[in-house]
Coordinates of C-alpha atoms and ligand atoms in Angstrom, one line a residue:
X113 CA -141.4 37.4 -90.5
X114 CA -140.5 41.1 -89.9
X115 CA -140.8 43.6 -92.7
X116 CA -137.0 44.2 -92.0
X117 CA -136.3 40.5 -92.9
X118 CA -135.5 39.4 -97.1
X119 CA -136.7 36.9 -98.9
X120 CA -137.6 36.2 -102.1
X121 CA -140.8 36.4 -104.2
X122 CA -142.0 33.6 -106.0
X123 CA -143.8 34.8 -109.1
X124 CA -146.5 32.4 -109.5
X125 CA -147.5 32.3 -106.3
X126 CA -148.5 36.1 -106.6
X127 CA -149.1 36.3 -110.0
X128 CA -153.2 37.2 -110.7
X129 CA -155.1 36.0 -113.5
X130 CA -154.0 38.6 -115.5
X131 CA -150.2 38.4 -114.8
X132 CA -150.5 34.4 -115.3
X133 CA -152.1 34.9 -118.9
X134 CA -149.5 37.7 -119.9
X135 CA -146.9 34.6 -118.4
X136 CA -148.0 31.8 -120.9
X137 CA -149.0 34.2 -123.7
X138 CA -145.6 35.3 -123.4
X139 CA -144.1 32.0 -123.6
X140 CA -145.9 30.7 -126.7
X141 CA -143.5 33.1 -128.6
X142 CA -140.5 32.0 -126.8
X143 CA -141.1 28.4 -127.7
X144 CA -141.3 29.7 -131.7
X145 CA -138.5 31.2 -131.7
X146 CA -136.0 28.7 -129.5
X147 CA -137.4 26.1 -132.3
X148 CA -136.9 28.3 -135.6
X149 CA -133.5 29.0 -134.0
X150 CA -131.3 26.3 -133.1
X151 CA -127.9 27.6 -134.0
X152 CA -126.1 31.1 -134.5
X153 CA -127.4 31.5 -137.8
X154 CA -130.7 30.3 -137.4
X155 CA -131.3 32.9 -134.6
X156 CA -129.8 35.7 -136.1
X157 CA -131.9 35.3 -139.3
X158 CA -134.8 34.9 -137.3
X159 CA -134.2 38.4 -135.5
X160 CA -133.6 40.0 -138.4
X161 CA -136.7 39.6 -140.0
X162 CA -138.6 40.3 -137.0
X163 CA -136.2 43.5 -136.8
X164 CA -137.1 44.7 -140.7
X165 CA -140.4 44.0 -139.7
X166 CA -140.3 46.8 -136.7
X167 CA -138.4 49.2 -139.4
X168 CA -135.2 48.2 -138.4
X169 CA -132.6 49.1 -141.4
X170 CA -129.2 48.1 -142.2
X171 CA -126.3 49.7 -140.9
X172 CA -123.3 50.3 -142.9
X173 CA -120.0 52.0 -141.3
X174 CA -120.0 55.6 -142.6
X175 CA -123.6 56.3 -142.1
X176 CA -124.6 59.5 -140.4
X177 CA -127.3 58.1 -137.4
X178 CA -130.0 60.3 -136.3
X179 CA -132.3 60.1 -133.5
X180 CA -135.3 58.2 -134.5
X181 CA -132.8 56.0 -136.7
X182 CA -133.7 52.0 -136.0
X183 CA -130.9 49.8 -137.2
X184 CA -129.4 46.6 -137.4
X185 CA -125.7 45.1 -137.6
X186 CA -125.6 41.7 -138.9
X187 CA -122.3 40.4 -138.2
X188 CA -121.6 37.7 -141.1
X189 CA -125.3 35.9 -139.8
X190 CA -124.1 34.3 -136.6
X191 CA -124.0 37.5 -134.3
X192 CA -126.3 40.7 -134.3
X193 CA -126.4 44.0 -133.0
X194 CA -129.9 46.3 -133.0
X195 CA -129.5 49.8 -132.2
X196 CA -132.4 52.2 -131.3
X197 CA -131.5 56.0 -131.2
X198 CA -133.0 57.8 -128.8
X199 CA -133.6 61.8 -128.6
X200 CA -131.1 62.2 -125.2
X201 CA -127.0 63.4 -125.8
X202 CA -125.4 59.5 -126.0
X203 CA -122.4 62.0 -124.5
X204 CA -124.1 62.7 -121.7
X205 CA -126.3 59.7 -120.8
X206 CA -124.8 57.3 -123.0
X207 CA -126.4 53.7 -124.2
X208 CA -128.2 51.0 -122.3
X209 CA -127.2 47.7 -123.6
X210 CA -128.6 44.5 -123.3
X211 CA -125.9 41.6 -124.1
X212 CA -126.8 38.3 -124.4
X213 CA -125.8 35.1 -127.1
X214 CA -127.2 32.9 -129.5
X215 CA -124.3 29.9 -129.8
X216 CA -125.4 27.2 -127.7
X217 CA -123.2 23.6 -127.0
X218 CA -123.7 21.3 -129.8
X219 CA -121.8 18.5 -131.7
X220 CA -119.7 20.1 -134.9
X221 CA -118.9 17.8 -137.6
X222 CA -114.7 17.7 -138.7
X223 CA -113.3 18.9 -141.5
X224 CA -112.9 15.7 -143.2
X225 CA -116.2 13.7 -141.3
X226 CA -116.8 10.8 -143.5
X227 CA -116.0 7.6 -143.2
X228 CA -117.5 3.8 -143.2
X229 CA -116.8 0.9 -140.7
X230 CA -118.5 -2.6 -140.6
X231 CA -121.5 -1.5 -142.9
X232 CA -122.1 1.5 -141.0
X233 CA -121.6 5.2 -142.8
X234 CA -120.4 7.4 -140.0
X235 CA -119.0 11.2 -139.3
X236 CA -116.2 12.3 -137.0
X237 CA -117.6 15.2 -135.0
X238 CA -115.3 17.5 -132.5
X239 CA -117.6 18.7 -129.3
X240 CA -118.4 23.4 -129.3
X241 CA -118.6 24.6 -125.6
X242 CA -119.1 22.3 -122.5
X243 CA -120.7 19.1 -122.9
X244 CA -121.3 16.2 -120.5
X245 CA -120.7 13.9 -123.6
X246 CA -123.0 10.9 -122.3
X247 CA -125.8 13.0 -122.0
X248 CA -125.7 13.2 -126.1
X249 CA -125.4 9.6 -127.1
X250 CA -128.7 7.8 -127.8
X251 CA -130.8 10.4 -128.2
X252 CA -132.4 12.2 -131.9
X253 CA -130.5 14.6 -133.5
X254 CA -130.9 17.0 -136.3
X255 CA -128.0 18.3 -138.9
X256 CA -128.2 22.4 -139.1
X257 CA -125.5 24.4 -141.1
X258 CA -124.1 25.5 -143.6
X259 CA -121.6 24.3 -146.4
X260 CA -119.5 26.7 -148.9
X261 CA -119.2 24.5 -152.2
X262 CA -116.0 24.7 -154.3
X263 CA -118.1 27.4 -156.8
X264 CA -118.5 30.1 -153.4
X265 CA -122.2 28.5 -153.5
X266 CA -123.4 28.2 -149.6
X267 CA -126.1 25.7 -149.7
X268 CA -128.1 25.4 -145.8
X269 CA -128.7 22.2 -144.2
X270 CA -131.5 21.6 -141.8
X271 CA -132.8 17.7 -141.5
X272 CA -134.1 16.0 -138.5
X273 CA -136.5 18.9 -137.5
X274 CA -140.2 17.6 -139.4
X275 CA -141.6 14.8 -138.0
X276 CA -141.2 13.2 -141.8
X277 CA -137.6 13.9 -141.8
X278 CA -134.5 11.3 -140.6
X279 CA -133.1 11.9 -137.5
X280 CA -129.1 11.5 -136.6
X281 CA -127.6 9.5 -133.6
X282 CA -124.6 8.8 -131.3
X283 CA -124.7 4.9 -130.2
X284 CA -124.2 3.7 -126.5
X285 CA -123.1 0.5 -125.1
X286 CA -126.4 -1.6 -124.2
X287 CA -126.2 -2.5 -120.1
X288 CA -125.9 -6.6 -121.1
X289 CA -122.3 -5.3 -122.3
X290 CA -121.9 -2.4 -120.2
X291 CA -119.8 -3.3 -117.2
X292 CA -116.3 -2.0 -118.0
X293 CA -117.9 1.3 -119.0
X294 CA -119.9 1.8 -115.9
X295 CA -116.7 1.4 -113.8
X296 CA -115.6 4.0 -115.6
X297 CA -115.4 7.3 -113.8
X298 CA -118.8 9.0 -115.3
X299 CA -116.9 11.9 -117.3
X300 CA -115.3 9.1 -119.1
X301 CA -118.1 6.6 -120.3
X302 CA -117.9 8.2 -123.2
X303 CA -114.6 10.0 -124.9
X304 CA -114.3 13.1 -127.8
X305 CA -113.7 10.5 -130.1
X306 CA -116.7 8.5 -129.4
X307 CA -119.3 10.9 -130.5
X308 CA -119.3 9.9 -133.9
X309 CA -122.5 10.1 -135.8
X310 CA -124.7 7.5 -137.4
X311 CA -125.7 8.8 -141.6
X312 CA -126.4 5.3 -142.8
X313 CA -126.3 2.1 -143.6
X314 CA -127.8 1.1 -146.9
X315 CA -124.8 0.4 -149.7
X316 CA -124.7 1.5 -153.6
X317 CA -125.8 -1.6 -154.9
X318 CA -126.2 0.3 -158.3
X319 CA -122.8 0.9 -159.1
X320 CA -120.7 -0.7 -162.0
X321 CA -117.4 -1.8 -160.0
X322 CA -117.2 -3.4 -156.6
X323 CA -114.9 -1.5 -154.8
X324 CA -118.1 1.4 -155.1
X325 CA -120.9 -0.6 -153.6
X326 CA -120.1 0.8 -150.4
X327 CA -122.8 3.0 -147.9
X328 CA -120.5 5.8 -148.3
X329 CA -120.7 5.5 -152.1
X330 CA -124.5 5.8 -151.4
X331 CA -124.6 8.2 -148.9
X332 CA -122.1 10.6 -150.9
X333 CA -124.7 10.3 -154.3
X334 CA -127.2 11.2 -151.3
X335 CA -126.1 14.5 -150.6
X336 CA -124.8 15.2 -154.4
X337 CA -128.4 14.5 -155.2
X338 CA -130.1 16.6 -152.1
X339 CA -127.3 19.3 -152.3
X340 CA -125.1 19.5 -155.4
X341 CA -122.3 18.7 -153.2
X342 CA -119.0 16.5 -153.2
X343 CA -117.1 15.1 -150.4
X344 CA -114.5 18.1 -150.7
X345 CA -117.3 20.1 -149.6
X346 CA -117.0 19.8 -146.4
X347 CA -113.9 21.1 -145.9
X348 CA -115.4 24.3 -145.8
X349 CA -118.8 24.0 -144.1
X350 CA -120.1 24.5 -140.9
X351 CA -122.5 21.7 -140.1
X352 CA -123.9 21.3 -136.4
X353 CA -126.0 18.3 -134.3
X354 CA -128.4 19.9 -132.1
X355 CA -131.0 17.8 -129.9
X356 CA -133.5 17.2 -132.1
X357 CA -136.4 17.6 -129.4
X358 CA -138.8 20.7 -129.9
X359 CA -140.2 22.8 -126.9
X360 CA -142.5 21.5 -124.6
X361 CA -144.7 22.4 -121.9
X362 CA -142.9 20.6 -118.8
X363 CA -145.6 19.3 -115.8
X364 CA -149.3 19.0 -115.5
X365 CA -149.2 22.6 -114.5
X366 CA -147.3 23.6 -117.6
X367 CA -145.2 26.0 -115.5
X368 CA -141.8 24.9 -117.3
X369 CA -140.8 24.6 -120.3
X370 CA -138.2 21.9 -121.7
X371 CA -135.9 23.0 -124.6
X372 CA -132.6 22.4 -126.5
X373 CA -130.3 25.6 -125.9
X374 CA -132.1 28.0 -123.4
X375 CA -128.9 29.0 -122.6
X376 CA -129.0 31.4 -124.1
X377 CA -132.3 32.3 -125.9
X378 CA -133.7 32.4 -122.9
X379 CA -132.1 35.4 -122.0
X380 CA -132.1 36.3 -126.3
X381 CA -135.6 36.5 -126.6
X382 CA -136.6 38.7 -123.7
X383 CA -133.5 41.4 -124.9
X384 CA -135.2 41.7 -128.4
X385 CA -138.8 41.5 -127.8
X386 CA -138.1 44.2 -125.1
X387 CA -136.5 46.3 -127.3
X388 CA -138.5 45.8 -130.8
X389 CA -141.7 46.3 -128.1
X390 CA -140.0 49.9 -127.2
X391 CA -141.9 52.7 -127.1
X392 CA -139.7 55.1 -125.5
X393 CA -138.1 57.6 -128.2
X394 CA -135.6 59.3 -125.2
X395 CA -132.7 56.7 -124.6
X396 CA -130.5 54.7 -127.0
X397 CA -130.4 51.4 -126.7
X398 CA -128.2 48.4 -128.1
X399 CA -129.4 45.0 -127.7
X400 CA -126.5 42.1 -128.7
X401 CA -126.5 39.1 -130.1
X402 CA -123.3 37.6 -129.6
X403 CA -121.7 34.2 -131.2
X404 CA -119.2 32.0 -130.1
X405 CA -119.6 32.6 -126.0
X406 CA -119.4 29.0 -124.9
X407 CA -115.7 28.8 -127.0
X408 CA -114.7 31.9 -124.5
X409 CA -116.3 34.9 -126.5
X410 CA -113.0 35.0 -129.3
X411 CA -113.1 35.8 -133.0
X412 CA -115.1 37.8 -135.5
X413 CA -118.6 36.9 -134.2
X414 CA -117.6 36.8 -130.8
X415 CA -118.3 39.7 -127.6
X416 CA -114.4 40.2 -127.5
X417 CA -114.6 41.4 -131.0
X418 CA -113.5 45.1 -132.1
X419 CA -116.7 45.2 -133.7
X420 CA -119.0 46.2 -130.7
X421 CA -116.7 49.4 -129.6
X422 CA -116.6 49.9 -133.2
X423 CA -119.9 50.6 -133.3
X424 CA -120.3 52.3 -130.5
X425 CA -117.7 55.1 -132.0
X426 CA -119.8 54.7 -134.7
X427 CA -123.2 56.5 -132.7
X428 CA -120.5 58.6 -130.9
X429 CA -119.3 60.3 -134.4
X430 CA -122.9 60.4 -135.7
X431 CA -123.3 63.2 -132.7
X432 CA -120.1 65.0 -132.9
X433 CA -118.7 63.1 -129.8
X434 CA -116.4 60.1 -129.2
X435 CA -116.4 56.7 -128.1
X436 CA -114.8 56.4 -125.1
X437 CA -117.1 59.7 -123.5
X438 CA -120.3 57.5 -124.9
X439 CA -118.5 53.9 -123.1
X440 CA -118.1 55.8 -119.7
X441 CA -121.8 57.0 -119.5
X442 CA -123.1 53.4 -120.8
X443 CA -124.6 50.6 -118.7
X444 CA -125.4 46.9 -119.6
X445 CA -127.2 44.1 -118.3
X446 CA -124.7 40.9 -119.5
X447 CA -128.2 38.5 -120.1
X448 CA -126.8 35.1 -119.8
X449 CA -128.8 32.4 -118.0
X450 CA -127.5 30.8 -114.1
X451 CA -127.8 27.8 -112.7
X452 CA -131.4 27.2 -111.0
X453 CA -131.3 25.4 -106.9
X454 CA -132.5 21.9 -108.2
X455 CA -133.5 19.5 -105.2
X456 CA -132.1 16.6 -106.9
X457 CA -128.4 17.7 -106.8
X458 CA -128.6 20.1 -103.3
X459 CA -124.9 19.5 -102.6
X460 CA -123.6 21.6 -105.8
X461 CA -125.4 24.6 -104.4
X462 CA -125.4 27.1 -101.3
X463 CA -129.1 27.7 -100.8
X464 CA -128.8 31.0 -99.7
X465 CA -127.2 32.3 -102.6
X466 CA -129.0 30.0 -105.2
X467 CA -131.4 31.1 -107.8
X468 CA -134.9 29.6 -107.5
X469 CA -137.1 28.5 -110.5
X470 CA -139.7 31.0 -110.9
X471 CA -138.6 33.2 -108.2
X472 CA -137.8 35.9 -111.2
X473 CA -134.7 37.5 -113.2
X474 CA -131.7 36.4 -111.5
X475 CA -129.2 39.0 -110.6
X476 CA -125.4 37.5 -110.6
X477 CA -123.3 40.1 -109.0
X478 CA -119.5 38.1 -109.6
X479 CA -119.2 34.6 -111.9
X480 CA -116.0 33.0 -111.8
X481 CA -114.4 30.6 -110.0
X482 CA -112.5 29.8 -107.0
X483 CA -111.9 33.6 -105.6
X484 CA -113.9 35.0 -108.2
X485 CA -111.1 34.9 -110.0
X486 CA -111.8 36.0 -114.1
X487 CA -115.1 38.1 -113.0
X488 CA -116.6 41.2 -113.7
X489 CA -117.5 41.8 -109.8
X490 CA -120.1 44.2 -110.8
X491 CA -120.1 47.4 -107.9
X492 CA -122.7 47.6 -105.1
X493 CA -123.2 51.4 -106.9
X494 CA -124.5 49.5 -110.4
X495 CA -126.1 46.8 -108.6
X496 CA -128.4 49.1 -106.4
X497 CA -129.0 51.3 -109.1
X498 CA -130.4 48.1 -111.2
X499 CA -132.1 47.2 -107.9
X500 CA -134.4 50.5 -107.9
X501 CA -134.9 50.4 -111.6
X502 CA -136.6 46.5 -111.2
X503 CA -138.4 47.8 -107.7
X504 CA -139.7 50.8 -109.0
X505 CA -141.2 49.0 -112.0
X506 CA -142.0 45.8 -110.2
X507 CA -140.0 43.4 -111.6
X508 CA -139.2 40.4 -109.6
X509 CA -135.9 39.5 -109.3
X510 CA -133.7 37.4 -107.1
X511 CA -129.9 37.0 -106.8
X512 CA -127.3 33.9 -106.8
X513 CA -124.1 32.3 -107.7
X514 CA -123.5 29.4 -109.5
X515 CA -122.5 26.7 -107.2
X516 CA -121.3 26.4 -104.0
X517 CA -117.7 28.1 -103.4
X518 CA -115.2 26.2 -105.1
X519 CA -117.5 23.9 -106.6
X520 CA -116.5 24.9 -110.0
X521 CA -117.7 27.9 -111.6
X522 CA -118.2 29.6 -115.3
X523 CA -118.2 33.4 -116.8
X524 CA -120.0 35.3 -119.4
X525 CA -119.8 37.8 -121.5
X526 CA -120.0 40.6 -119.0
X527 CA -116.5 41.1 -118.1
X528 CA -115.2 41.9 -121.8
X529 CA -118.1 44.6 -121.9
X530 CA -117.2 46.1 -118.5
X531 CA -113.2 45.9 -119.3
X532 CA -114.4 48.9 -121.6
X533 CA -115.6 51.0 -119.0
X534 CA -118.8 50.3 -119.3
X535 CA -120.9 49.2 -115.8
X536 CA -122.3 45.9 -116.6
X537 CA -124.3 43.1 -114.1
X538 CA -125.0 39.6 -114.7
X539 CA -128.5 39.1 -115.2
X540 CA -130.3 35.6 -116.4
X541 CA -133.0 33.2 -116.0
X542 CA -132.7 30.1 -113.9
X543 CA -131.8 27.1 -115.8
X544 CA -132.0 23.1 -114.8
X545 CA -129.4 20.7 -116.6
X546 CA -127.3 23.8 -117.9
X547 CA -125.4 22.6 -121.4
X548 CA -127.4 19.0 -121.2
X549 CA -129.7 18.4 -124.5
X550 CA -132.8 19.0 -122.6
X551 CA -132.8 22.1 -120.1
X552 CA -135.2 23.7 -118.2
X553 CA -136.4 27.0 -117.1
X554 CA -139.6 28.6 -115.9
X555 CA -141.9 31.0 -117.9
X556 CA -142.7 32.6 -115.1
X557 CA -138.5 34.1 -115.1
X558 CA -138.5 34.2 -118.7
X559 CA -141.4 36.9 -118.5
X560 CA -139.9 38.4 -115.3
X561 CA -136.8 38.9 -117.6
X562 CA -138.3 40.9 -120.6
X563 CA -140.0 43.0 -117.8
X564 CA -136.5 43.5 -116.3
X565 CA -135.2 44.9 -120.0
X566 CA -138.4 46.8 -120.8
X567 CA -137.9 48.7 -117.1
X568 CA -133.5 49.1 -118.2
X569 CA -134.5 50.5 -121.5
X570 CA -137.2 52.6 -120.6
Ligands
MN2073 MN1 -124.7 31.3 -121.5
MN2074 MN1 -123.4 28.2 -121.5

C-alpha cells in the first residue's frame, strides 16, 4: 500500500515493550476506579479525593481565581467540575475542556418499592437510560444509593459488592416453561414491569400477631436494624442495581477488559488522570464530570445545566473579562465512548466508518440519527486542528460512526457544549455490548485516550 493510501493503526501491534507496560500499568488504575465507582456519587466522591490529594480546593461562587489556582466544583456529589488555571489570557486563548459523564444505565428502585407476593419480598424498580431489559434478569446485583431519612439524615447503601455480602436479582422464565416468551419479539421477553427485584424470603416468625409474620415484616426490621430506617424512607432515596460483577482481565492475552458501566468511565478516567497528571502551568483547563447523560443531559446535575457557563463567567470575571469572549476562544473534546466493529453483529455496522478495538481514541465527527439529525457536526477546521494536536504528539486515533446509516443512532453531551459557541468533537473509546451489564473495551484505547487529553491540555 502506497504512502498516499489511509488506514488505521492498531496499537498493540506497534506498541514496544515499553509502550505495552505503560498500557497495563495504566489499566490497573482504571479497573480501581470503575469498581470504587459504580454510580454518580460513587465516582464523584472518588475524584474528589484524588483531586484534594493533587491540591485541588473548593470553589465557591464569588471567589477571586488566580493563575496557579487548582479547584474543584462538586455539583451536589453526582457531577463535578475541576478547573486548572493556567498563566495565558482565558480572553484570548480561552479553556480546553474535557467533557465526559459518570451516570451509567442501571435499574432504580420506585418511590414506594416494597411489596410481598407468594412468600417472596420484592421491589418495583423503573429502568435510568437505555437498557436491553433481558440482558439484566438473572444475573448478581448490588444495591448502591442513597436514602434521606424523615430527620434530613442521608444514610449510603452499598451491598452486594464483598464477596461476603448478599447479592440482589431479577428472575427469568426457565426454558422447560419458556415457549410463549421466546416467540415473543426479543425486546419484549421481558417488560418495565418485570424487573422487579428479589430482597427476600425468610418471614418474621418472631412477631406477636399473625397478620406481621410476613417477609416484609422481616425484611423492613432488616433495614431498621442495618439503617435506622422506615418504610417511608424511601420516598426520598435514591437507591440504584448495578451489575454486581467487578473488572476483569478479558482473554488469555489480557488485552480487554470486562466491566459494568465503561460507558462512561472509560472515557472519565483518562479526562482526570490527564489533567491531575498536568504539568503544564500555561493553559486553563476544565475537565467535567457530568450526571444524568443517558436521561438526555437535563436537570441540576446534568451537561444542559446553567451551572457549567456559570462557571465559566466565573474564570472570565476572575480576569476582568466575560464569559461569552472566554466561550468563543474555548475548545472541548465531548469524551463519551462509541460503538466498537464487533464481528459477531457485522450487519449493524459500515466497516469503513467503524471504530476498531484497540485501533486507539476514536474520533466521532457527527452522532445522531437518520440525517444526523440532533448532532453537533463538529467542522473539518476543529477536527483537523485535533488531528495535528494527536499526530504531532503521537497519539493514535481512528474515526467512526455508530452504526450503519439509519440503523439507529444516539448523541452525547457534545452538542449542548457546542450550542455555546464553544468548538467541541466527539471523542471516546470503543466499546462491545454498549448499555449491556458487562461491556468491553480495550486497554490499549483506554491509554491511547488519556494520551489524547494529555496532548489537548498540553
Ligand atoms: Mn455515554
Ligand atoms: Mn450511554
Amino acid at each position: 500500500m502506497s504512502e498516499l493510501s489511509y488506514k488505521r493503526t492498531n496499537v498493540y501491534e506497534k506498541a514496544d515493550e515499553q509502550t505495552m507496560q505503560a498500557i497495563f500499568e495504566y489499566a490497573k488504575g482504571y479497573c480501581k476506579f470503575i469498581d470504587a465507582g459504580k454510580t454518580e456519587r460513587e465516582a464523584c466522591a472518588y475524584v474528589v479525593e484524588a483531586a484534594k490529594a493533587k491540591g485541588y480546593k473548593p470553589f465557591e461562587f464569588g471567589q477571586k481565581l488566580k493563575a496557579g489556582d487548582k479547584v474543584y466544583y462538586n455539583n451536589r456529589g453526582k457531577n463535578l467540575y475541576l478547573i486548572k488555571v493556567g498563566t495565558e489570557a482565558v480572553a484570548k486563548e480561552g479553556i480546553r475542556i474535557i467533557a465526559s459523564h459518570i451516570d451509567s444505565p442501571r435499574i432504580d428502585l420506585k418511590q414506594v418499592p416494597l411489596y410481598e407476593a407468594d412468600g417472596i419480598a420484592l421491589a418495583k424498580t423503573h429502568y435510568y437510560g437505555g437498557i436491553r431489559k433481558f440482558q439484566w434478569a438473572a444475573i448478581p446485583l448490588a444495591m448502591h444509593g442513597a436514602v434521606v431519612k424523615k430527620n434530613g439524615e442521608v444514610v449510603q447503601i452499598n451491598v452486594g459488592e464483598e464477596d461476603t455480602d448478599p447479592v440482589f436479582y431479577i428472575s427469568d422464565l426457565l426454558p422447560h416453561l419458556a415457549a410463549k416468551q421466546n416467540a415473543k419479539p426479543h425486546g419484549e421477553g421481558l417488560g418495565g414491569e418485570d424487573l422487579n427485584i428479589w430482597l427476600g424470603n425468610i418471614p418474621y416468625t418472631a412477631a406477636t400477631e399473625e397478620k406481621d409474620r410476613t417477609v416484609k415484616e422481616n425484611l423492613l426490621r432488616i433495614l431498621h436494624e442495618k439503617y435506622g430506617m422506615e418504610e417511608s424512607d424511601f420516598l426520598s432515596a435514591e437507591i440504584s442495581l448495578v451489575p454486581a460483577f467487578k473488572a476483569r482481565d478479558l482473554g488469555f492475552d489480557r488485552g480487554l477488559i470486562a466491566a459494568y458501566g465503561h460507558d462512561d468511565r472509560v472515557c472519565s478516567y483518562p479526562a482526570y488522570t490527564a489533567l491531575l497528571d498536568s504539568t503544564d502551568d500555561k493553559r486553563t483547563v476544565m475537565v467535567v464530570l457530568a450526571d444524568k447523560e443517558e436521561i438526555g443531559s437535563e436537570g441540576t446535575t446534568g451537561m444542559q445545566c446553567a451551572l457549567f457557563a456559570d462557571l465559566i463567567d466565573a474564570i472570565a470575571s476572575s480576569f476582568g473579562t466575560c464569559g461569552a469572549m472566554v466561550r468563543a476562544k474555548s475548545k472541548c473534546l465531548s469524551a463519551d465512548v462509541t460503538a466498537a466493529y464487533d464481528p459477531n453483529f457485522k450487519e449493524v455496522a459500515e466497516p469503513l466508518n467503524s471504530t476498531y478495538l484497540s485501533c486507539g481514541a476514536g474520533i466521532t465527527k457527527f452522532t445522531g440519527a437518520r440525517g444526523k439529525s440532533s448532532s453537533n457536526d463538529a467542522s473539518a477546521e476543529f477536527v483537523g486542528e485535533i488531528r495535528k494536536i494527536f499526530e504531532e504528539n503521537g497519539v493514535v486515533w481512528q474515526t467512526g460512526e455508530l452504526g450503519k446509516v439509519d440503523m439507529g443512532g444516539g448523541g452525547t453531551v457534545a452538542k449542548y457544549i457546542a450550542n455555546m459557541n464553544i468548538d467541541t468533537v466527539d471523542i471516546g473509546v470503543p466499546v462491545i455490548s454498549m448499555h449491556s451489564p458487562y461491556e468491553v473495551v480495550s486497554k490499549a484505547d483506554l491509554y491511547q485516550e488519556y494520551l489524547a487529553f494529555k496532548a489537548f491540555i498540553r
